Amino acid sequence: MKSFEEKVLEKCKLIPKGKVSTYKGLAKAVNSVGYRAVGQVLKKNKYPIKIPCHRVVNSDGSVGNYSGPGKKKGKVFLLRKEGVEIKEGRIDLKKYLFK
């Protein structure tokens, strides 16, 4: 049986370029209510290019934190590079949310 961490990282890999998921959505996808635990798993991600944790944002569309290169500015840079529009620190989840 896979651990919670393995499940979260596997689901995170499925988020395509140009789309985002939320911590809460990722938690639901692995049958959990622990969206903060999802954040802790992603914070420890050792392979941010292979497992694109920068594509996981807050439920209100705000970018949220990032422990990868460049911190929050790095996350914004990567998302914009992939075509995600960020206006006033928020992403339009109706347009960019991966389901």
Tab-separated table of C-alpha atoms in Angstrom:
chain	number	residue	atom	x	y	z
A	1	MET	CA	0.000	0.000	0.000
A	2	LYS	CA	1.304	3.443	-0.917
A	3	SER	CA	1.977	6.048	1.729
A	4	PHE	CA	0.174	9.382	1.869
A	5	GLU	CA	3.340	11.091	0.613
A	6	GLU	CA	3.645	8.762	-2.380
A	7	LYS	CA	-0.003	9.309	-3.311
A	8	VAL	CA	0.321	13.092	-3.116
A	9	LEU	CA	3.484	13.151	-5.218
A	10	GLU	CA	1.961	10.825	-7.833
A	11	LYS	CA	-1.140	13.017	-8.162
A	12	CYS	CA	1.009	16.138	-8.351
A	13	LYS	CA	2.880	14.639	-11.330
A	14	LEU	CA	-0.413	14.512	-13.248
A	15	ILE	CA	-0.958	18.287	-13.244
A	16	PRO	CA	-0.092	19.403	-16.794
A	17	LYS	CA	1.815	22.518	-17.813
A	18	GLY	CA	-0.490	25.498	-17.966
A	19	LYS	CA	-2.812	24.137	-15.272
A	20	VAL	CA	-2.867	24.223	-11.475
A	21	SER	CA	-4.435	22.293	-8.641
A	22	THR	CA	-5.100	23.367	-5.078
A	23	TYR	CA	-3.773	21.893	-1.856
A	24	LYS	CA	-7.359	21.059	-0.923
A	25	GLY	CA	-8.064	19.496	-4.325
A	26	LEU	CA	-4.931	17.385	-4.128
A	27	ALA	CA	-5.932	16.225	-0.645
A	28	LYS	CA	-9.372	15.197	-1.949
A	29	ALA	CA	-7.737	13.378	-4.876
A	30	VAL	CA	-5.898	11.137	-2.404
A	31	ASN	CA	-9.004	10.684	-0.220
A	32	SER	CA	-7.837	12.960	2.579
A	33	VAL	CA	-8.989	16.177	4.211
A	34	GLY	CA	-5.420	17.063	5.165
A	35	TYR	CA	-4.660	19.887	2.766
A	36	ARG	CA	-2.028	21.277	5.129
A	37	ALA	CA	-0.388	17.858	5.152
A	38	VAL	CA	-0.282	18.061	1.347
A	39	GLY	CA	1.638	21.319	1.705
A	40	GLN	CA	4.118	19.661	4.051
A	41	VAL	CA	4.682	16.807	1.597
A	42	LEU	CA	5.273	19.238	-1.268
A	43	LYS	CA	7.583	21.347	0.892
A	44	LYS	CA	9.874	18.309	1.154
A	45	ASN	CA	9.761	17.569	-2.593
A	46	LYS	CA	13.336	16.789	-3.654
A	47	TYR	CA	12.499	16.733	-7.374
A	48	PRO	CA	10.625	19.982	-8.170
A	49	ILE	CA	11.090	19.631	-11.939
A	50	LYS	CA	9.932	16.009	-12.089
A	51	ILE	CA	7.172	16.576	-9.518
A	52	PRO	CA	5.815	20.060	-10.358
A	53	CYS	CA	4.776	21.260	-6.922
A	54	HIS	CA	4.821	24.858	-8.203
A	55	ARG	CA	1.502	24.002	-9.895
A	56	VAL	CA	-0.278	23.661	-6.546
A	57	VAL	CA	-1.887	26.855	-5.251
A	58	ASN	CA	-4.273	28.016	-2.538
A	59	SER	CA	-8.026	27.424	-2.869
A	60	ASP	CA	-8.674	31.141	-3.341
A	61	GLY	CA	-6.362	31.216	-6.366
A	62	SER	CA	-3.501	32.934	-4.568
A	63	VAL	CA	-0.089	31.562	-5.434
A	64	GLY	CA	0.894	30.430	-1.955
A	65	ASN	CA	4.350	29.542	-0.734
A	66	TYR	CA	7.122	27.693	-2.530
A	67	SER	CA	10.238	26.149	-1.050
A	68	GLY	CA	11.925	25.646	-4.427
A	69	PRO	CA	14.414	27.942	-6.166
A	70	GLY	CA	13.430	31.592	-5.984
A	71	LYS	CA	10.778	30.961	-3.331
A	72	LYS	CA	7.432	32.624	-4.172
A	73	LYS	CA	8.908	34.686	-7.032
A	74	GLY	CA	10.298	31.475	-8.500
A	75	LYS	CA	6.857	29.863	-8.353
A	76	VAL	CA	5.279	32.850	-10.106
A	77	PHE	CA	8.023	32.776	-12.757
A	78	LEU	CA	7.517	29.057	-13.453
A	79	LEU	CA	3.730	29.343	-13.653
A	80	ARG	CA	3.912	32.322	-16.013
A	81	LYS	CA	6.498	30.523	-18.145
A	82	GLU	CA	3.957	27.694	-18.516
A	83	GLY	CA	1.255	30.135	-19.629
A	84	VAL	CA	-0.657	30.631	-16.387
A	85	GLU	CA	-1.845	34.222	-15.981
A	86	ILE	CA	-1.403	35.701	-12.524
A	87	LYS	CA	-3.174	38.974	-11.824
A	88	GLU	CA	-2.719	40.743	-8.510
A	89	GLY	CA	-1.208	37.583	-7.031
A	90	ARG	CA	-4.138	35.358	-8.040
A	91	ILE	CA	-4.880	32.738	-10.652
A	92	ASP	CA	-8.297	32.378	-12.285
A	93	LEU	CA	-9.175	28.867	-11.151
A	94	LYS	CA	-12.147	28.720	-13.528
A	95	LYS	CA	-9.649	28.945	-16.376
A	96	TYR	CA	-6.588	27.110	-15.056
A	97	LEU	CA	-7.795	24.514	-12.543
A	98	PHE	CA	-6.872	20.942	-13.489
A	99	LYS	CA	-9.638	18.516	-12.611
